[in-house]
């Protein structure tokens, strides 16, 4: 028995130490709204996707910007053609070099060439449409990033309200725990006086233990809600817990809300831009059947020594090319682009209809939540009065212990249900505003 008591005492000391070691950080809804856009990992991922799409768009500038390169090449050869050409480029050919014996079996020849090359696209119609597709894709990702930020604002607001609800549940259960212990003390006195049976005392003890267990679960929910809020803010919550600086509202505020689906909603705009990008890619695939016109030029310097510039020359020209048939490759690419463009249009239509469906559903949920709040508030008030009456009658010996416990349980349950109903209404209202934004 002594060993058992020592174990309980040690556990209590450890619990106190860990409890003191944990920091409680007060945080307001305004604080997290400012932090979320710059710290949340999901926002960062969306921003990187937008940056990647912008990089693709920058690559598409190649359709009208020149391609410029510089190279320096050195060779040593006894190949007849290469040896003769190297001397010719270096402008050092003499009459003796035309000796058939030297032409067929030349001595080792060295050549170093420095070349500046430029390639300038002139008419590449498929490239123009490809650039427009890249631009539409970039704009789609930018819009999606903005929509992600709006969603995170909603999610962090929900997480904050969940934290408020968790703390409120702890407060309710702590009050119930205090009431339960007071009732237990009263029952113990009645039992000692022989006014109640052992089963009545045991029932109250079981009820007190149940409330203590619920209280522990509620405290765990506080930590869970705090950890999730820390995850959204991308902050380490090890050894600390957040506490909302604003208390959970017990009432609701009914406001008129526009329930019309807006075409200007950023995710719907993003779907439109995505559909536009696929349409431009389809146009680009069509234009691959047209000829291309490109200009090119080079400036070359040759010498027998490294980086020498004794001989110079330039080359300019233009090329008109037309790929008549490439083994069905272009045709297949066009057919794929056509199918993807049609798929994008269907997906946009489906997404818009799903959004309207979700909006209608949420609008009905808001009305149901309002009704639920009113009913739960009434039920809580009735349960409070019922418990008060039964508690007074029990003190006078006119009520059974089981009836008192039942009334107490119902009162706690109805209070928690009322808080949950308020939370559901407020979140549903914010979600409806998010759907119509």
PDB file of C-alpha atoms in Angstrom, residues 80 83-88 91-107 109:
ATOM      1  CA  UNK A  80      43.762  15.321 -95.806  1.00  0.00           C
ATOM      2  CA  UNK A  83      44.264  19.644 -92.883  1.00  0.00           C
ATOM      3  CA  UNK A  84      43.598  21.419 -96.189  1.00  0.00           C
ATOM      4  CA  UNK A  85      40.437  23.079 -94.830  1.00  0.00           C
ATOM      5  CA  UNK A  86      42.249  24.224 -91.672  1.00  0.00           C
ATOM      6  CA  UNK A  87      44.972  25.932 -93.688  1.00  0.00           C
ATOM      7  CA  UNK A  88      42.347  27.453 -95.926  1.00  0.00           C
ATOM      8  CA  UNK A  91      44.445  31.847 -94.871  1.00  0.00           C
ATOM      9  CA  UNK A  92      47.965  30.337 -95.043  1.00  0.00           C
ATOM     10  CA  UNK A  93      47.645  28.212 -98.181  1.00  0.00           C
ATOM     11  CA  UNK A  94      50.541  28.472-100.668  1.00  0.00           C
ATOM     12  CA  UNK A  95      51.119  27.003-104.113  1.00  0.00           C
ATOM     13  CA  UNK A  96      53.220  24.211-102.625  1.00  0.00           C
ATOM     14  CA  UNK A  97      50.206  23.035-100.607  1.00  0.00           C
ATOM     15  CA  UNK A  98      48.590  21.933-103.880  1.00  0.00           C
ATOM     16  CA  UNK A  99      51.278  19.308-104.354  1.00  0.00           C
ATOM     17  CA  UNK A 100      49.352  15.994-104.705  1.00  0.00           C
ATOM     18  CA  UNK A 101      51.812  14.276-102.347  1.00  0.00           C
ATOM     19  CA  UNK A 102      51.143  16.869 -99.617  1.00  0.00           C
ATOM     20  CA  UNK A 103      47.436  16.876-100.301  1.00  0.00           C
ATOM     21  CA  UNK A 104      47.183  13.105 -99.933  1.00  0.00           C
ATOM     22  CA  UNK A 105      49.577  12.769 -97.017  1.00  0.00           C
ATOM     23  CA  UNK A 106      49.712  16.087 -95.151  1.00  0.00           C
ATOM     24  CA  UNK A 107      51.862  16.778 -92.115  1.00  0.00           C
ATOM     25  CA  UNK A 109      48.170  20.441 -88.845  1.00  0.00           C
TER      26      UNK A 109
END
